[in-house]
mmCIF file of C-alpha atoms in Angstrom:
data_model
loop_
_atom_site.group_PDB
_atom_site.id
_atom_site.type_symbol
_atom_site.label_atom_id
_atom_site.label_comp_id
_atom_site.label_asym_id
_atom_site.label_seq_id
_atom_site.Cartn_x
_atom_site.Cartn_y
_atom_site.Cartn_z
ATOM 1 C CA MET A 27 -53.480 70.763 245.963
ATOM 2 C CA ASN A 28 -56.892 72.489 245.750
ATOM 3 C CA SER A 29 -59.395 72.560 242.932
ATOM 4 C CA ILE A 30 -63.050 72.347 242.245
ATOM 5 C CA ALA A 31 -64.665 70.456 239.439
ATOM 6 C CA THR A 32 -68.346 70.750 238.485
ATOM 7 C CA GLU A 33 -69.393 67.109 237.785
ATOM 8 C CA LYS A 34 -70.452 65.320 240.959
ATOM 9 C CA ILE A 35 -70.812 65.916 244.564
ATOM 10 C CA THR A 36 -68.708 63.735 246.776
ATOM 11 C CA ALA A 37 -68.674 65.794 250.009
ATOM 12 C CA ALA A 38 -72.381 66.231 250.723
ATOM 13 C CA HIS A 39 -74.393 64.090 253.020
ATOM 14 C CA PRO A 40 -77.425 62.640 251.026
ATOM 15 C CA SER A 41 -79.770 64.687 253.127
ATOM 16 C CA GLN A 42 -78.122 67.855 251.797
ATOM 17 C CA CYS A 43 -78.441 66.964 248.044
ATOM 18 C CA GLY A 44 -80.982 69.307 246.658
ATOM 19 C CA THR A 45 -80.297 72.070 249.184
ATOM 20 C CA LEU A 46 -76.697 72.799 248.129
ATOM 21 C CA SER A 47 -75.946 75.564 245.795
ATOM 22 C CA LEU A 48 -72.948 76.096 243.598
ATOM 23 C CA ASN A 49 -71.783 78.743 246.090
ATOM 24 C CA ASP A 50 -71.642 76.069 248.839
ATOM 25 C CA LEU A 51 -68.914 74.120 246.994
ATOM 26 C CA GLN A 52 -65.614 73.901 248.694
ATOM 27 C CA PRO A 53 -62.204 72.540 247.453
ATOM 28 C CA GLY A 54 -62.571 68.809 247.259
ATOM 29 C CA ASP A 55 -66.279 68.881 246.130
ATOM 30 C CA HIS A 56 -67.125 67.422 242.792
ATOM 31 C CA TRP A 57 -70.563 68.443 241.509
ATOM 32 C CA CYS A 58 -72.886 67.072 238.815
ATOM 33 C CA GLU A 59 -75.702 69.212 237.480
ATOM 34 C CA ILE A 60 -78.385 67.467 235.549
ATOM 35 C CA TYR A 61 -80.517 70.054 233.726
ATOM 36 C CA ARG A 62 -83.238 70.414 231.208
ATOM 37 C CA ASP A 63 -83.278 74.160 230.848
ATOM 38 C CA ASP A 64 -80.368 75.661 229.035
ATOM 39 C CA ALA A 65 -80.885 79.188 230.332
ATOM 40 C CA ALA A 66 -80.905 77.934 234.022
ATOM 41 C CA HIS A 67 -77.739 75.748 233.312
ATOM 42 C CA GLN A 68 -75.931 78.830 231.816
ATOM 43 C CA ARG A 69 -76.969 80.903 234.805
ATOM 44 C CA ASP A 70 -75.555 78.198 237.136
ATOM 45 C CA VAL A 71 -72.280 77.840 235.253
ATOM 46 C CA ALA A 72 -71.914 81.560 235.058
ATOM 47 C CA SER A 73 -72.382 81.844 238.822
ATOM 48 C CA PHE A 74 -69.825 79.082 239.425
ATOM 49 C CA VAL A 75 -67.319 80.739 237.146
ATOM 50 C CA ARG A 76 -67.874 84.211 238.588
ATOM 51 C CA ARG A 77 -67.609 82.889 242.178
ATOM 52 C CA GLY A 78 -64.260 81.319 241.260
ATOM 53 C CA LEU A 79 -62.946 84.551 239.775
ATOM 54 C CA GLU A 80 -64.057 86.413 242.880
ATOM 55 C CA LEU A 81 -62.218 83.993 245.206
ATOM 56 C CA ASN A 82 -58.957 84.176 243.202
ATOM 57 C CA HIS A 83 -59.360 80.645 241.761
ATOM 58 C CA LYS A 84 -57.979 79.829 238.361
ATOM 59 C CA VAL A 85 -61.000 78.754 236.349
ATOM 60 C CA LEU A 86 -60.597 75.972 233.681
ATOM 61 C CA TYR A 87 -63.646 75.654 231.290
ATOM 62 C CA ILE A 88 -63.495 72.572 229.125
ATOM 63 C CA TYR A 89 -65.865 72.691 226.265
ATOM 64 C CA ASP A 90 -66.554 70.874 222.920
ATOM 65 C CA GLU A 91 -68.340 71.760 219.728
ATOM 66 C CA CYS A 92 -71.742 70.752 221.401
ATOM 67 C CA THR A 93 -71.089 72.999 224.385
ATOM 68 C CA ARG A 94 -69.415 75.969 222.704
ATOM 69 C CA PRO A 95 -72.755 77.795 222.603
ATOM 70 C CA THR A 96 -73.041 77.310 226.318
ATOM 71 C CA LEU A 97 -69.503 78.708 226.826
ATOM 72 C CA ASP A 98 -70.278 81.655 224.611
ATOM 73 C CA ALA A 99 -73.526 82.339 226.540
ATOM 74 C CA VAL A 100 -71.765 82.111 229.931
ATOM 75 C CA LEU A 101 -69.068 84.510 228.904
ATOM 76 C CA SER A 102 -71.654 86.945 227.485
ATOM 77 C CA ARG A 103 -73.683 86.678 230.761
ATOM 78 C CA LEU A 104 -70.523 87.444 232.811
ATOM 79 C CA ARG A 105 -69.745 90.449 230.610
ATOM 80 C CA GLY A 106 -73.228 91.664 231.084
ATOM 81 C CA GLU A 107 -72.803 91.308 234.901
ATOM 82 C CA GLY A 108 -69.670 93.529 234.711
ATOM 83 C CA VAL A 109 -66.920 90.838 234.780
ATOM 84 C CA ASP A 110 -63.997 91.949 232.596
ATOM 85 C CA VAL A 111 -63.835 88.440 230.929
ATOM 86 C CA ASP A 112 -61.137 89.437 228.435
ATOM 87 C CA ALA A 113 -58.846 90.703 231.126
ATOM 88 C CA ARG A 114 -59.373 87.544 233.113
ATOM 89 C CA ILE A 115 -58.551 85.512 229.915
ATOM 90 C CA SER A 116 -55.507 87.598 229.171
ATOM 91 C CA ALA A 117 -54.232 87.190 232.727
ATOM 92 C CA GLY A 118 -54.616 83.416 232.531
ATOM 93 C CA GLN A 119 -57.169 83.254 235.345
ATOM 94 C CA LEU A 120 -59.948 82.057 232.983
ATOM 95 C CA VAL A 121 -58.785 79.367 230.601
ATOM 96 C CA GLN A 122 -60.845 77.739 227.791
ATOM 97 C CA VAL A 123 -59.749 74.305 226.653
ATOM 98 C CA ASP A 124 -61.300 72.208 223.871
ATOM 99 C CA ALA A 125 -62.357 68.832 225.114
ATOM 100 C CA ARG A 126 -60.323 67.101 222.294
ATOM 101 C CA ASP A 127 -57.196 68.630 223.811
ATOM 102 C CA ALA A 128 -58.137 67.571 227.315
ATOM 103 C CA TYR A 129 -60.100 64.404 227.243
ATOM 104 C CA LEU A 130 -59.259 63.134 223.724
ATOM 105 C CA ARG A 131 -55.630 63.738 222.933
ATOM 106 C CA ASP A 132 -54.763 61.385 220.136
ATOM 107 C CA ARG A 133 -58.564 60.862 219.602
ATOM 108 C CA GLU A 134 -58.738 58.440 222.574
ATOM 109 C CA PHE A 135 -59.882 58.851 226.134
ATOM 110 C CA LYS A 136 -57.433 57.572 228.737
ATOM 111 C CA PRO A 137 -58.457 58.144 232.364
ATOM 112 C CA ASP A 138 -54.845 58.086 233.618
ATOM 113 C CA ARG A 139 -53.874 60.871 231.217
ATOM 114 C CA MET A 140 -56.924 62.909 232.257
ATOM 115 C CA LEU A 141 -56.025 62.516 235.968
ATOM 116 C CA GLU A 142 -52.596 63.728 235.031
ATOM 117 C CA LEU A 143 -54.068 66.785 233.357
ATOM 118 C CA TRP A 144 -56.052 67.607 236.554
ATOM 119 C CA ARG A 145 -52.776 67.258 238.554
ATOM 120 C CA GLU A 146 -50.872 69.462 236.215
ATOM 121 C CA GLN A 147 -53.544 72.128 236.031
ATOM 122 C CA THR A 148 -53.880 72.254 239.762
ATOM 123 C CA ASP A 149 -50.153 72.447 240.310
ATOM 124 C CA GLN A 150 -49.851 75.207 237.756
ATOM 125 C CA ALA A 151 -52.753 77.300 239.317
ATOM 126 C CA LEU A 152 -51.039 77.091 242.776
ATOM 127 C CA ARG A 153 -47.611 78.033 241.256
ATOM 128 C CA GLU A 154 -49.278 81.036 239.576
ATOM 129 C CA GLY A 155 -50.608 82.209 242.961
ATOM 130 C CA TYR A 156 -54.194 81.283 242.717
ATOM 131 C CA ALA A 157 -55.962 79.965 245.736
ATOM 132 C CA THR A 158 -57.151 76.831 243.883
ATOM 133 C CA LEU A 159 -58.208 75.399 240.579
ATOM 134 C CA ARG A 160 -61.948 75.468 239.649
ATOM 135 C CA ALA A 161 -63.076 73.490 236.680
ATOM 136 C CA THR A 162 -66.138 72.974 234.662
ATOM 137 C CA ALA A 163 -66.665 70.476 231.906
ATOM 138 C CA GLU A 164 -69.441 68.590 230.129
ATOM 139 C CA PRO A 165 -68.651 65.113 228.808
ATOM 140 C CA THR A 166 -70.813 65.440 225.780
ATOM 141 C CA TRP A 167 -67.923 64.217 223.664
ATOM 142 C CA ALA A 168 -68.563 60.672 225.018
ATOM 143 C CA ARG A 169 -71.727 60.446 222.897
ATOM 144 C CA GLU A 170 -69.402 60.157 219.871
ATOM 145 C CA GLN A 171 -67.954 56.975 221.323
ATOM 146 C CA PHE A 172 -64.302 57.755 220.814
ATOM 147 C CA PRO A 173 -62.061 54.861 221.775
ATOM 148 C CA GLY A 174 -61.999 54.727 225.529
ATOM 149 C CA TRP A 175 -65.297 56.526 226.073
ATOM 150 C CA GLU A 176 -66.665 53.473 228.010
ATOM 151 C CA ARG A 177 -64.062 54.333 230.702
ATOM 152 C CA LEU A 178 -65.614 57.663 231.509
ATOM 153 C CA LEU A 179 -67.473 56.434 234.546
ATOM 154 C CA ASP A 180 -64.266 54.780 235.903
ATOM 155 C CA HIS A 181 -62.596 58.174 235.381
ATOM 156 C CA GLU A 182 -65.350 59.863 237.321
ATOM 157 C CA ALA A 183 -65.029 57.468 240.214
ATOM 158 C CA ARG A 184 -61.167 58.013 240.233
ATOM 159 C CA LEU A 185 -61.686 61.727 239.994
ATOM 160 C CA ASN A 186 -63.923 61.587 243.093
ATOM 161 C CA ILE A 187 -61.086 59.776 245.011
ATOM 162 C CA PHE A 188 -58.485 62.190 243.683
ATOM 163 C CA ALA A 189 -60.606 65.196 244.514
ATOM 164 C CA ALA A 190 -61.306 64.009 248.028
ATOM 165 C CA GLN A 191 -57.510 63.166 248.697
ATOM 166 C CA ASN A 192 -56.208 66.346 247.142
ATOM 167 C CA GLU A 193 -59.100 68.825 247.782
ATOM 168 C CA VAL A 194 -59.438 68.921 244.014
#
């Protein structure tokens, strides 16, 4: 299994933190970007998504109502750079998923269920002939304190292990 998530780096030596770019990520890396500038964040996410499309990765973009404007800005930026976003969406290479359908099925966050989603999406990407799964998500939904939200850090820790063991 191969996929890339954009939440936290697990494969970098501490001396490399701050020198890595999104283009340095490899399957098994798990990246976390902390940002204050929306435009810079949108640029970084667009670069991450574009690179995945170029490398024949299936790209999963998980968004929520708070991050929908970021998703729209990223897609607009990609279109402006010449990426045929609509064709990639139609082909199934670029998939948009609402966080409520990913993290919050039944309005509750369950880490086991979320890890199963990562497994399913990775397996599906490989069956469809993509080199790997590349995913980006922002857990802004946790601010609403849905049942189980307090297990988000547990999920992140487990996702780090899963990513390292499965190059996810």
